[in-house]
Amino acid sequence: MSSLFAYFDPSAGSLLLQAFVGGAGGIVVIGRYLWMQFWAKQSTQVR
Amino acid sequence: MPPVASPVASPVKFDVGSFRDRSARVFESEQAIYRTLNQESSEAWKRVSCQDFFQRRMSTGQIIPTTELSDSEIRRFLFPTEVTGVLKHERIPFISYPYEWPFALLKRATLLQLDLLAEAMTHQVMLKDSTPYNIQFRGTQPVFIDIGSFIPLVPNEPWLAYRQFCELMLFPLLLQAYRGIHFQSVLRAQLEGIPAKQFLQWIRWRDLFRPGVFTNGWLHAALERNAQQVSTSTVTDLKSSGFQSQMIQQMLKKLTRLVERLEWNPAATQWAATQWANYDESLPHVAEDLQAKSDFVRNVCQTHRRTLVWDLGCNDGRFSRIASEFATTVIALDQDHGCIERLCKSLEPEQRVILPLCMDLANPSPGQGWRGQERRRLEERGEPDLVLCLGLIHHLVLAANIPLPDVVGWLASLGGELLLEFPSKRDAMVKGLLRNKRDQYADYSLEHLVQELQKSFQIVRQVSLPSGERTLFHAIPQGKSKSADGA
């Protein structure tokens, strides 16, 4: 199912927070998320 | 495809306050409230409305009772082409806004929002927004009114409305519970709510250790600050990183526990420490007059049943309670937040008649939002059949400096019968108001009041209270005298 975006901006910070308070599973999510951001940044710099 | 409108169909005029969510707009016709649906929201309605939890919540009144119009009923109206369905909602007797609610009502609305969302998620349903404007009150019982807010759950997607929840519900409650800051004036000025950054400016360092502040406030603001540089979709990235809907449910449990524990105790506030909060009991003349006043109110109220009664300056709600025995809805208004909070807590949570609201009557809620029409002014939300104005007029004239003819003119503009109490300048309360002021109020006299009343009302009854310093009036708007007498 496709994502249903809201009529307001949910703000990136408020979305990340939900993983932060999501217990041990949430910490893993944050770790993966930061890793993805890191590699996205690296690949942009290489180009 | 929507049914073809009949040739005599009238084009609908949408409620100006319902533009934010284009997929489910509201309009009013012949005293009924309708909501249009487009393709997306029609599908959501079909999927959600058949669920047991939804039907159960409608039958208990926690979700506004709603039916779908048949094709023949829809043909009565002329809609924009994108409309594919129409819902009809039960009417709420009086629309109120979060910036008028006491702490206890915002708390009840917040708990209903969390409870509905938690249960909906277990049925693969989500609430796409999280604003207290989606909730109204019947008496002190919250009712969720925004049916268009229910959408199918997108698995493992974060809760998009969490920031909105914090800014419009959680932060206002935390500010009042922890700092004693009345959220009403802030929410009235900022219809989008209180951002995390602003919330933190009102919070002391030591408050960071109180439940809910560090995570929902400080960490929230820090993440918002640092995530601004991210250019990709955080929703998509979090899903790819393994976010699970279960994390939202854990969060909802924590938020529910947090909100349940929040309390605001008006006894500890400055307001309640003054004589205003308890002046019925503490002033001798008030005690002396109280019984006569109660009898007078009861005599007027019991003549016939009223649909809507406004009790202006309701104080402890004594007269609202009397009126509630003979009315469908009583709106109890007072600027003293402590009084309204206590009244709210003293009423049965399930009662559906008295709605206590915080309102400074020298500065009542104006038209707000886009073009000043998104949130309606107090006076535009229904004409009261009866207005109680007891123990108030001296505050408006002598404390708020509003000329007496203006006060009477405003009361007449409300359109209902009037029950008015007038304390003379020899009254102890009036003397107290004038103690340190220049008496510039030559117009404040019984004779002048009678003259002003007679311009718009027919005075049906005038009674002096036993103390001799206060007079009660029962007045009926001119032109309505016959119908009121005959009722």
Short mmCIF file of C-alpha atoms in Angstrom, two decimals:
data_model
loop_
_atom_site.label_atom_id
_atom_site.label_comp_id
_atom_site.label_asym_id
_atom_site.label_seq_id
_atom_site.Cartn_x
_atom_site.Cartn_y
_atom_site.Cartn_z
CA MET A 1 0.00 0.00 0.00
CA SER A 2 1.30 3.45 -0.85
CA SER A 3 2.09 6.05 1.74
CA LEU A 4 -0.73 8.49 2.56
CA PHE A 5 0.89 11.82 3.27
CA ALA A 6 -0.84 14.28 5.54
CA TYR A 7 -2.11 17.78 4.70
CA PHE A 8 0.48 19.17 7.15
CA ASP A 9 4.22 18.76 7.49
CA PRO A 10 4.88 16.08 10.11
CA SER A 11 8.53 17.31 10.50
CA ALA A 12 11.44 14.90 10.15
CA GLY A 13 12.40 15.31 13.81
CA SER A 14 9.02 14.18 15.12
CA LEU A 15 9.18 11.06 12.93
CA LEU A 16 12.69 10.15 14.10
CA LEU A 17 11.67 10.61 17.71
CA GLN A 18 9.18 7.77 17.37
CA ALA A 19 12.04 5.38 16.63
CA PHE A 20 14.08 6.84 19.53
CA VAL A 21 11.36 5.98 22.03
CA GLY A 22 10.52 2.69 20.35
CA GLY A 23 12.72 0.61 22.68
CA ALA A 24 15.60 -1.62 21.54
CA GLY A 25 14.05 -2.14 18.10
CA GLY A 26 13.87 1.60 17.66
CA ILE A 27 17.58 2.02 18.38
CA VAL A 28 18.35 -0.50 15.62
CA VAL A 29 16.09 1.51 13.27
CA ILE A 30 17.91 4.73 14.15
CA GLY A 31 21.28 3.00 13.59
CA ARG A 32 20.21 1.82 10.15
CA TYR A 33 18.71 5.20 9.33
CA LEU A 34 21.93 7.05 10.25
CA TRP A 35 23.98 4.52 8.27
CA MET A 36 21.76 5.15 5.22
CA GLN A 37 22.13 8.91 5.64
CA PHE A 38 25.91 8.55 5.97
CA TRP A 39 26.22 6.54 2.75
CA ALA A 40 23.83 8.87 0.90
CA LYS A 41 26.05 11.80 1.92
CA GLN A 42 29.25 9.97 0.91
CA SER A 43 27.88 9.08 -2.50
CA THR A 44 26.82 12.72 -3.09
CA GLN A 45 30.33 13.96 -2.21
CA VAL A 46 32.03 11.39 -4.52
CA ARG A 47 29.94 12.67 -7.48
CA MET B 1 -18.99 8.42 -10.20
CA PRO B 2 -21.24 10.72 -8.16
CA PRO B 3 -24.97 10.58 -8.85
CA VAL B 4 -26.20 13.23 -11.28
CA ALA B 5 -27.71 16.18 -9.42
CA SER B 6 -31.39 16.93 -9.89
CA PRO B 7 -32.20 20.08 -11.94
CA VAL B 8 -33.41 21.84 -8.80
CA ALA B 9 -30.34 20.87 -6.75
CA SER B 10 -28.70 23.70 -4.84
CA PRO B 11 -24.91 24.19 -4.97
CA VAL B 12 -23.35 23.45 -1.60
CA LYS B 13 -21.44 26.10 0.29
CA PHE B 14 -18.65 24.49 2.27
CA ASP B 15 -17.97 25.47 5.86
CA VAL B 16 -15.12 27.99 5.73
CA GLY B 17 -13.37 26.19 8.56
CA SER B 18 -13.09 22.86 6.74
CA PHE B 19 -10.66 23.72 3.95
CA ARG B 20 -7.56 22.08 5.41
CA ASP B 21 -8.43 18.53 4.50
CA ARG B 22 -9.70 18.72 0.91
CA SER B 23 -10.70 15.06 0.87
CA ALA B 24 -13.52 15.48 3.41
CA ARG B 25 -15.13 18.91 3.51
CA VAL B 26 -18.10 19.91 5.60
CA PHE B 27 -21.23 21.83 4.71
CA GLU B 28 -24.50 22.64 6.42
CA SER B 29 -27.97 22.48 4.93
CA GLU B 30 -31.33 22.85 6.62
CA GLN B 31 -29.81 22.51 10.10
CA ALA B 32 -28.04 19.26 9.19
CA ILE B 33 -24.27 18.72 8.96
CA TYR B 34 -22.82 16.88 5.96
CA ARG B 35 -19.33 15.82 4.89
CA THR B 36 -18.38 15.25 1.28
CA LEU B 37 -16.02 12.45 0.30
CA ASN B 38 -13.73 12.09 -2.70
CA GLN B 39 -12.52 8.81 -4.19
CA GLU B 40 -9.79 8.34 -1.56
CA SER B 41 -11.90 9.24 1.46
CA SER B 42 -14.89 7.22 0.15
CA GLU B 43 -12.74 4.10 0.06
CA ALA B 44 -11.46 4.86 3.57
CA TRP B 45 -15.04 5.33 4.85
CA LYS B 46 -16.17 2.02 3.35
CA ARG B 47 -13.28 0.19 4.93
CA VAL B 48 -13.53 1.84 8.35
CA SER B 49 -17.28 2.20 8.88
CA CYS B 50 -17.94 -1.54 8.84
CA GLN B 51 -15.46 -2.22 11.64
CA ASP B 52 -16.87 -3.32 14.98
CA PHE B 53 -14.87 -0.83 17.01
CA PHE B 54 -16.13 2.04 14.85
CA GLN B 55 -19.78 1.01 15.19
CA ARG B 56 -19.37 0.47 18.94
CA ARG B 57 -17.78 3.88 19.46
CA MET B 58 -20.57 5.49 17.45
CA SER B 59 -23.22 3.81 19.57
CA THR B 60 -21.55 5.01 22.79
CA GLY B 61 -21.29 8.54 21.43
CA GLN B 62 -17.48 8.70 21.34
CA ILE B 63 -17.60 8.98 17.55
CA ILE B 64 -20.25 11.25 16.08
CA PRO B 65 -23.17 9.16 14.81
CA THR B 66 -22.92 9.24 11.02
CA THR B 67 -24.83 7.78 8.08
CA GLU B 68 -24.08 7.69 4.38
CA LEU B 69 -26.55 9.44 2.07
CA SER B 70 -28.26 7.41 -0.62
CA ASP B 71 -27.89 8.43 -4.27
CA SER B 72 -31.36 9.97 -4.31
CA GLU B 73 -30.53 12.09 -1.25
CA ILE B 74 -27.23 13.20 -2.79
CA ARG B 75 -29.06 14.43 -5.91
CA ARG B 76 -30.56 17.24 -3.83
CA PHE B 77 -27.20 18.98 -3.88
CA LEU B 78 -24.86 20.21 -6.57
CA PHE B 79 -21.27 19.21 -5.79
CA PRO B 80 -17.83 19.73 -7.33
CA THR B 81 -16.99 16.83 -9.66
CA GLU B 82 -14.52 15.15 -7.31
CA VAL B 83 -17.23 14.39 -4.73
CA THR B 84 -18.16 10.70 -4.78
CA GLY B 85 -20.09 10.33 -1.54
CA VAL B 86 -21.71 12.28 1.28
CA LEU B 87 -22.03 11.57 5.00
CA LYS B 88 -24.58 13.06 7.37
CA HIS B 89 -23.48 13.73 10.95
CA GLU B 90 -25.55 14.13 14.09
CA ARG B 91 -25.51 17.78 15.08
CA ILE B 92 -23.45 18.95 18.07
CA PRO B 93 -25.57 21.39 20.14
CA PHE B 94 -22.81 23.99 20.58
CA ILE B 95 -19.43 24.23 18.87
CA SER B 96 -16.56 25.06 21.22
CA TYR B 97 -12.84 25.39 20.63
CA PRO B 98 -9.77 24.16 22.55
CA TYR B 99 -8.84 27.73 23.49
CA GLU B 100 -12.09 27.86 25.46
CA TRP B 101 -11.84 24.50 27.17
CA PRO B 102 -10.63 24.13 30.74
CA PHE B 103 -7.68 21.85 31.41
CA ALA B 104 -9.96 18.92 32.30
CA LEU B 105 -11.73 19.06 28.93
CA LEU B 106 -8.52 19.25 26.89
CA LYS B 107 -7.27 16.29 28.91
CA ARG B 108 -10.45 14.30 28.14
CA ALA B 109 -10.18 15.20 24.46
CA THR B 110 -6.52 14.11 24.41
CA LEU B 111 -7.26 10.79 26.08
CA LEU B 112 -10.08 10.12 23.63
CA GLN B 113 -7.74 10.87 20.72
CA LEU B 114 -5.08 8.48 22.08
CA ASP B 115 -7.60 5.78 22.95
CA LEU B 116 -9.28 5.92 19.53
CA LEU B 117 -5.96 5.82 17.73
CA ALA B 118 -4.66 2.89 19.80
CA GLU B 119 -7.78 0.84 19.16
CA ALA B 120 -8.01 1.84 15.51
CA MET B 121 -4.44 0.66 14.92
CA THR B 122 -5.28 -2.82 16.16
CA HIS B 123 -7.88 -2.89 13.33
CA GLN B 124 -5.43 -1.67 10.70
CA VAL B 125 -6.92 1.82 10.78
CA MET B 126 -5.06 5.10 11.38
CA LEU B 127 -6.05 8.66 12.29
CA LYS B 128 -4.35 10.88 9.77
CA ASP B 129 -4.32 13.97 11.96
CA SER B 130 -4.32 14.67 15.64
CA THR B 131 -5.91 17.99 16.42
CA PRO B 132 -8.31 18.86 19.24
CA TYR B 133 -10.44 20.64 16.63
CA ASN B 134 -11.52 17.11 15.61
CA ILE B 135 -13.25 16.80 18.97
CA GLN B 136 -16.33 18.51 20.32
CA PHE B 137 -18.21 18.19 23.60
CA ARG B 138 -21.75 17.21 24.48
CA GLY B 139 -21.82 18.51 28.02
CA THR B 140 -18.46 17.31 29.33
CA GLN B 141 -18.40 14.19 27.17
CA PRO B 142 -15.92 14.33 24.26
CA VAL B 143 -17.09 13.31 20.79
CA PHE B 144 -14.78 12.66 17.86
CA ILE B 145 -16.33 14.45 14.87
CA ASP B 146 -13.83 14.19 12.03
CA ILE B 147 -14.81 10.96 10.30
CA GLY B 148 -12.54 11.88 7.37
CA SER B 149 -9.60 11.46 9.71
CA PHE B 150 -9.92 7.65 9.69
CA ILE B 151 -7.80 6.07 6.96
CA PRO B 152 -6.43 2.58 6.35
CA LEU B 153 -3.18 2.02 8.21
CA VAL B 154 -0.07 1.99 6.07
CA PRO B 155 1.98 -0.72 7.78
CA ASN B 156 5.28 0.31 9.35
CA GLU B 157 4.90 3.98 8.61
CA PRO B 158 5.56 6.42 11.48
CA TRP B 159 2.75 8.42 13.05
CA LEU B 160 2.61 11.51 10.86
CA ALA B 161 0.44 13.46 13.27
CA TYR B 162 2.73 13.12 16.31
CA ARG B 163 4.07 16.69 16.02
CA GLN B 164 0.53 18.03 15.65
CA PHE B 165 -0.48 16.02 18.72
CA CYS B 166 2.34 17.56 20.76
CA GLU B 167 1.77 21.12 19.59
CA LEU B 168 -1.99 21.21 20.05
CA MET B 169 -2.63 18.74 22.86
CA LEU B 170 0.37 17.55 24.85
CA PHE B 171 2.40 20.76 25.21
CA PRO B 172 -0.63 22.85 26.29
CA LEU B 173 -1.45 20.25 28.96
CA LEU B 174 2.16 20.02 30.17
CA LEU B 175 2.47 23.80 30.38
CA GLN B 176 -0.62 24.13 32.53
CA ALA B 177 0.13 21.08 34.69
CA TYR B 178 3.80 21.87 35.33
CA ARG B 179 3.99 25.64 35.01
CA GLY B 180 0.44 26.83 35.69
CA ILE B 181 0.41 28.63 32.32
CA HIS B 182 -3.12 28.87 30.96
CA PHE B 183 -2.85 27.36 27.49
CA GLN B 184 -6.11 28.95 26.31
CA SER B 185 -4.66 32.36 25.51
CA VAL B 186 -1.72 30.75 23.66
CA LEU B 187 -3.93 28.45 21.60
CA ARG B 188 -6.26 31.34 20.83
CA ALA B 189 -3.33 33.31 19.42
CA GLN B 190 -1.64 30.34 17.72
CA LEU B 191 -4.18 28.11 16.02
CA GLU B 192 -1.43 25.70 14.92
CA GLY B 193 -0.39 25.16 18.53
CA ILE B 194 2.84 25.48 20.49
CA PRO B 195 6.06 24.40 18.70
CA ALA B 196 8.56 22.34 20.74
CA LYS B 197 11.06 25.21 20.71
CA GLN B 198 8.54 27.63 22.19
CA PHE B 199 7.40 25.02 24.71
CA LEU B 200 10.97 24.73 25.98
CA GLN B 201 11.22 28.48 26.49
CA TRP B 202 8.49 28.21 29.15
CA ILE B 203 10.02 25.18 30.80
CA ARG B 204 12.54 25.44 33.65
CA TRP B 205 15.67 23.27 33.74
CA ARG B 206 14.31 21.20 36.58
CA ASP B 207 11.12 20.51 34.61
CA LEU B 208 13.20 18.50 32.12
CA PHE B 209 13.18 15.72 34.71
CA ARG B 210 9.37 15.69 34.95
CA PRO B 211 7.51 13.02 32.99
CA GLY B 212 7.18 13.68 29.28
CA VAL B 213 9.24 16.86 29.05
CA PHE B 214 12.68 15.54 28.06
CA THR B 215 11.50 13.15 25.35
CA ASN B 216 8.50 14.93 23.88
CA GLY B 217 9.94 18.42 24.35
CA TRP B 218 13.74 18.63 24.48
CA LEU B 219 14.62 15.61 22.32
CA HIS B 220 11.82 16.47 19.91
CA ALA B 221 13.14 20.03 19.45
CA ALA B 222 16.74 18.80 19.11
CA LEU B 223 15.81 16.30 16.42
CA GLU B 224 13.73 18.87 14.55
CA ARG B 225 16.73 21.23 14.59
CA ASN B 226 19.18 18.60 13.35
CA ALA B 227 16.92 16.90 10.82
CA GLN B 228 16.34 20.09 8.85
CA GLN B 229 19.28 19.39 6.50
CA VAL B 230 17.92 15.98 5.46
CA SER B 231 16.73 16.18 1.86
CA THR B 232 15.16 12.72 1.45
CA SER B 233 11.74 11.59 2.71
CA THR B 234 12.09 10.63 6.37
CA VAL B 235 8.92 8.52 6.14
CA THR B 236 10.39 6.38 3.36
CA ASP B 237 13.84 6.21 4.95
CA LEU B 238 12.44 5.11 8.30
CA LYS B 239 10.34 2.41 6.67
CA SER B 240 13.42 1.16 4.82
CA SER B 241 15.31 1.15 8.12
CA GLY B 242 12.82 -1.25 9.70
CA PHE B 243 10.35 1.03 11.51
CA GLN B 244 7.34 -0.95 12.78
CA SER B 245 3.79 0.15 13.59
CA GLN B 246 4.23 -1.59 16.94
CA MET B 247 6.59 1.25 17.96
CA ILE B 248 3.73 3.72 17.59
CA GLN B 249 1.54 1.57 19.82
CA GLN B 250 4.24 1.51 22.51
CA MET B 251 4.47 5.27 22.24
CA LEU B 252 0.67 5.64 22.53
CA LYS B 253 0.70 3.61 25.76
CA LYS B 254 3.39 5.86 27.23
CA LEU B 255 1.56 9.00 26.14
CA THR B 256 -1.71 7.74 27.61
CA ARG B 257 -0.05 7.01 30.97
CA LEU B 258 1.57 10.44 30.89
CA VAL B 259 -1.65 12.34 30.12
CA GLU B 260 -3.67 10.34 32.67
CA ARG B 261 -1.30 11.49 35.39
CA LEU B 262 -1.37 15.18 34.44
CA GLU B 263 -3.42 17.34 36.78
CA TRP B 264 -3.98 21.01 37.24
CA ASN B 265 -5.14 21.91 40.70
CA PRO B 266 -6.79 25.33 40.74
CA ALA B 267 -6.74 25.33 44.55
CA ALA B 268 -3.02 25.99 44.32
CA THR B 269 -3.45 28.94 41.97
CA GLN B 270 -3.65 32.61 42.73
CA TRP B 271 -7.21 32.83 41.41
CA ALA B 272 -8.64 30.37 43.87
CA ALA B 273 -6.92 32.12 46.73
CA THR B 274 -8.94 35.24 46.07
CA GLN B 275 -12.48 35.84 47.23
CA TRP B 276 -13.77 35.60 43.65
CA ALA B 277 -13.55 31.86 43.51
CA ASN B 278 -15.67 31.35 46.60
CA TYR B 279 -17.52 34.57 46.95
CA ASP B 280 -20.91 32.94 47.08
CA GLU B 281 -20.03 31.40 50.42
CA SER B 282 -17.87 34.13 51.90
CA LEU B 283 -19.90 37.29 51.42
CA PRO B 284 -22.87 37.67 53.79
CA HIS B 285 -25.11 39.56 51.38
CA VAL B 286 -24.61 36.94 48.70
CA ALA B 287 -25.56 34.13 51.07
CA GLU B 288 -28.63 36.10 52.13
CA ASP B 289 -29.75 36.63 48.54
CA LEU B 290 -28.79 33.23 47.24
CA GLN B 291 -31.98 31.37 48.01
CA ALA B 292 -34.20 34.09 46.57
CA LYS B 293 -32.04 34.22 43.46
CA SER B 294 -32.14 30.44 43.02
CA ASP B 295 -35.93 30.48 43.36
CA PHE B 296 -36.22 33.26 40.79
CA VAL B 297 -34.02 31.38 38.29
CA ARG B 298 -35.96 28.17 38.84
CA ASN B 299 -39.30 29.93 38.36
CA VAL B 300 -38.20 31.39 35.04
CA CYS B 301 -36.52 28.20 33.79
CA GLN B 302 -39.38 25.88 34.61
CA THR B 303 -41.94 27.83 32.56
CA HIS B 304 -40.90 25.90 29.46
CA ARG B 305 -38.03 23.80 28.17
CA ARG B 306 -35.20 25.73 26.46
CA THR B 307 -32.87 24.36 23.81
CA LEU B 308 -29.85 26.53 24.57
CA VAL B 309 -29.12 28.52 27.74
CA TRP B 310 -26.02 30.66 28.28
CA ASP B 311 -24.91 31.29 31.86
CA LEU B 312 -22.61 34.33 31.64
CA GLY B 313 -20.20 34.57 34.58
CA CYS B 314 -21.35 31.21 35.89
CA ASN B 315 -18.93 31.09 38.86
CA ASP B 316 -19.51 27.73 40.61
CA GLY B 317 -22.27 26.80 38.17
CA ARG B 318 -25.08 26.86 40.73
CA PHE B 319 -27.52 28.49 38.30
CA SER B 320 -26.27 26.46 35.34
CA ARG B 321 -27.31 23.37 37.28
CA ILE B 322 -30.78 24.77 37.93
CA ALA B 323 -31.15 25.72 34.25
CA SER B 324 -29.90 22.29 33.17
CA GLU B 325 -33.00 20.67 34.71
CA PHE B 326 -35.11 22.47 32.11
CA ALA B 327 -32.78 22.81 29.09
CA THR B 328 -31.14 20.64 26.46
CA THR B 329 -27.81 22.48 26.58
CA VAL B 330 -26.36 24.98 29.04
CA ILE B 331 -23.14 26.81 28.20
CA ALA B 332 -21.47 27.91 31.44
CA LEU B 333 -19.00 30.74 30.78
CA ASP B 334 -16.58 32.39 33.17
CA GLN B 335 -13.19 34.05 32.84
CA ASP B 336 -11.97 32.43 36.07
CA HIS B 337 -10.16 29.28 34.98
CA GLY B 338 -10.25 27.89 38.52
CA CYS B 339 -14.04 28.17 38.70
CA ILE B 340 -14.51 26.51 35.34
CA GLU B 341 -12.06 23.72 36.15
CA ARG B 342 -13.80 22.97 39.44
CA LEU B 343 -17.22 23.08 37.82
CA CYS B 344 -16.04 20.73 35.10
CA LYS B 345 -14.63 18.24 37.60
CA SER B 346 -17.73 18.42 39.79
CA LEU B 347 -20.04 17.45 36.95
CA GLU B 348 -20.71 13.83 36.08
CA PRO B 349 -18.32 12.95 33.25
CA GLU B 350 -21.19 11.38 31.31
CA GLN B 351 -23.58 14.32 31.64
CA ARG B 352 -24.47 15.87 28.30
CA VAL B 353 -26.11 19.15 29.25
CA ILE B 354 -23.67 21.61 30.90
CA LEU B 355 -20.58 22.64 28.93
CA PRO B 356 -18.21 24.78 31.05
CA LEU B 357 -15.96 27.11 29.03
CA CYS B 358 -13.29 29.68 29.89
CA MET B 359 -14.40 33.00 28.47
CA ASP B 360 -13.57 36.59 29.31
CA LEU B 361 -16.87 38.23 28.44
CA ALA B 362 -15.22 41.61 28.03
CA ASN B 363 -13.15 39.95 25.30
CA PRO B 364 -15.13 36.95 24.02
CA SER B 365 -13.72 34.60 21.38
CA PRO B 366 -13.50 36.44 18.06
CA GLY B 367 -13.64 35.08 14.51
CA GLN B 368 -10.25 33.49 13.95
CA GLY B 369 -8.06 31.88 11.33
CA TRP B 370 -8.23 32.42 7.58
CA ARG B 371 -10.27 35.57 6.82
CA GLY B 372 -11.42 35.51 10.43
CA GLN B 373 -13.95 32.83 9.51
CA GLU B 374 -12.23 29.55 10.21
CA ARG B 375 -13.19 29.58 13.88
CA ARG B 376 -16.42 31.38 14.58
CA ARG B 377 -16.95 34.11 17.15
CA LEU B 378 -18.88 33.17 20.25
CA GLU B 379 -22.03 34.99 19.20
CA GLU B 380 -22.22 33.18 15.84
CA ARG B 381 -22.48 29.72 17.33
CA GLY B 382 -26.14 29.53 18.10
CA GLU B 383 -28.77 31.85 19.50
CA PRO B 384 -29.50 31.20 23.16
CA ASP B 385 -33.15 30.94 24.21
CA LEU B 386 -32.26 32.24 27.63
CA VAL B 387 -29.27 34.21 28.92
CA LEU B 388 -28.42 34.23 32.62
CA CYS B 389 -26.43 37.32 33.51
CA LEU B 390 -26.18 37.05 37.30
CA GLY B 391 -23.48 38.79 39.30
CA LEU B 392 -21.78 39.98 36.12
CA ILE B 393 -22.95 43.38 34.93
CA HIS B 394 -21.02 45.32 37.60
CA HIS B 395 -17.80 43.59 36.51
CA LEU B 396 -18.38 44.55 32.87
CA VAL B 397 -19.33 48.15 33.60
CA LEU B 398 -17.20 49.02 36.64
CA ALA B 399 -14.14 46.77 36.18
CA ALA B 400 -13.93 46.40 32.39
CA ASN B 401 -15.22 49.97 31.84
CA ILE B 402 -17.79 48.98 29.22
CA PRO B 403 -20.61 51.55 29.11
CA LEU B 404 -23.86 50.15 30.50
CA PRO B 405 -25.85 50.82 27.28
CA ASP B 406 -23.25 48.79 25.36
CA VAL B 407 -23.57 45.88 27.78
CA VAL B 408 -27.37 45.88 27.48
CA GLY B 409 -27.08 46.26 23.70
CA TRP B 410 -24.78 43.24 23.53
CA LEU B 411 -27.13 41.18 25.70
CA ALA B 412 -30.02 42.15 23.42
CA SER B 413 -28.01 41.19 20.34
CA LEU B 414 -27.76 37.62 21.64
CA GLY B 415 -31.48 37.30 20.90
CA GLY B 416 -32.68 35.38 23.94
CA GLU B 417 -34.71 36.05 27.04
CA LEU B 418 -32.66 37.67 29.77
CA LEU B 419 -32.34 37.01 33.45
CA LEU B 420 -30.26 39.86 34.81
CA GLU B 421 -29.00 40.75 38.28
CA PHE B 422 -28.17 44.36 39.03
CA PRO B 423 -26.24 45.26 42.22
CA SER B 424 -26.54 48.91 43.24
CA LYS B 425 -23.58 51.09 44.17
CA ARG B 426 -24.31 50.39 47.84
CA ASP B 427 -23.66 46.67 47.32
CA ALA B 428 -20.50 45.38 49.06
CA MET B 429 -19.08 43.89 45.88
CA VAL B 430 -19.63 47.09 43.92
CA LYS B 431 -18.05 49.13 46.69
CA GLY B 432 -15.05 46.82 46.49
CA LEU B 433 -14.73 47.38 42.75
CA LEU B 434 -14.87 51.17 43.19
CA ARG B 435 -12.68 51.33 46.31
CA ASN B 436 -9.57 52.51 44.49
CA LYS B 437 -11.11 53.95 41.36
CA ARG B 438 -12.56 57.27 40.31
CA ASP B 439 -16.31 56.81 40.04
CA GLN B 440 -16.90 57.81 36.42
CA TYR B 441 -19.95 55.62 36.14
CA ALA B 442 -22.88 58.01 36.33
CA ASP B 443 -24.73 55.66 33.96
CA TYR B 444 -24.56 52.82 36.46
CA SER B 445 -27.96 53.12 38.13
CA LEU B 446 -31.15 51.11 38.36
CA GLU B 447 -33.15 53.82 36.59
CA HIS B 448 -30.70 53.98 33.70
CA LEU B 449 -30.61 50.18 33.41
CA VAL B 450 -34.42 50.03 33.22
CA GLN B 451 -34.39 52.69 30.48
CA GLU B 452 -31.79 50.77 28.49
CA LEU B 453 -33.53 47.44 28.94
CA GLN B 454 -36.82 48.90 27.73
CA LYS B 455 -35.22 49.87 24.41
CA SER B 456 -34.81 46.19 23.45
CA PHE B 457 -36.74 44.14 25.96
CA GLN B 458 -40.06 43.92 27.66
CA ILE B 459 -39.46 43.64 31.40
CA VAL B 460 -41.69 40.82 32.57
CA ARG B 461 -40.70 40.77 36.21
CA GLN B 462 -38.53 42.88 38.51
CA VAL B 463 -37.70 41.69 42.03
CA SER B 464 -35.54 43.13 44.80
CA LEU B 465 -33.42 40.60 46.66
CA PRO B 466 -33.68 40.49 50.49
CA SER B 467 -30.47 42.49 51.02
CA GLY B 468 -32.14 45.38 49.21
CA GLU B 469 -29.04 46.14 47.18
CA ARG B 470 -29.64 43.82 44.28
CA THR B 471 -32.45 43.63 41.74
CA LEU B 472 -33.37 40.80 39.42
CA PHE B 473 -34.99 41.25 36.03
CA HIS B 474 -36.67 38.81 33.72
CA ALA B 475 -36.84 40.44 30.31
CA ILE B 476 -38.04 39.18 26.96
CA PRO B 477 -36.81 40.58 23.64
CA GLN B 478 -39.32 42.86 22.00
CA GLY B 479 -41.09 40.96 19.26
CA LYS B 480 -40.63 37.66 21.02
CA SER B 481 -42.89 38.46 23.95
CA LYS B 482 -45.92 36.63 22.65
CA SER B 483 -44.16 33.42 21.72
CA ALA B 484 -42.31 33.31 25.06
CA ASP B 485 -45.45 34.03 27.06
CA GLY B 486 -47.43 31.46 25.22
CA ALA B 487 -44.81 28.73 25.44
#
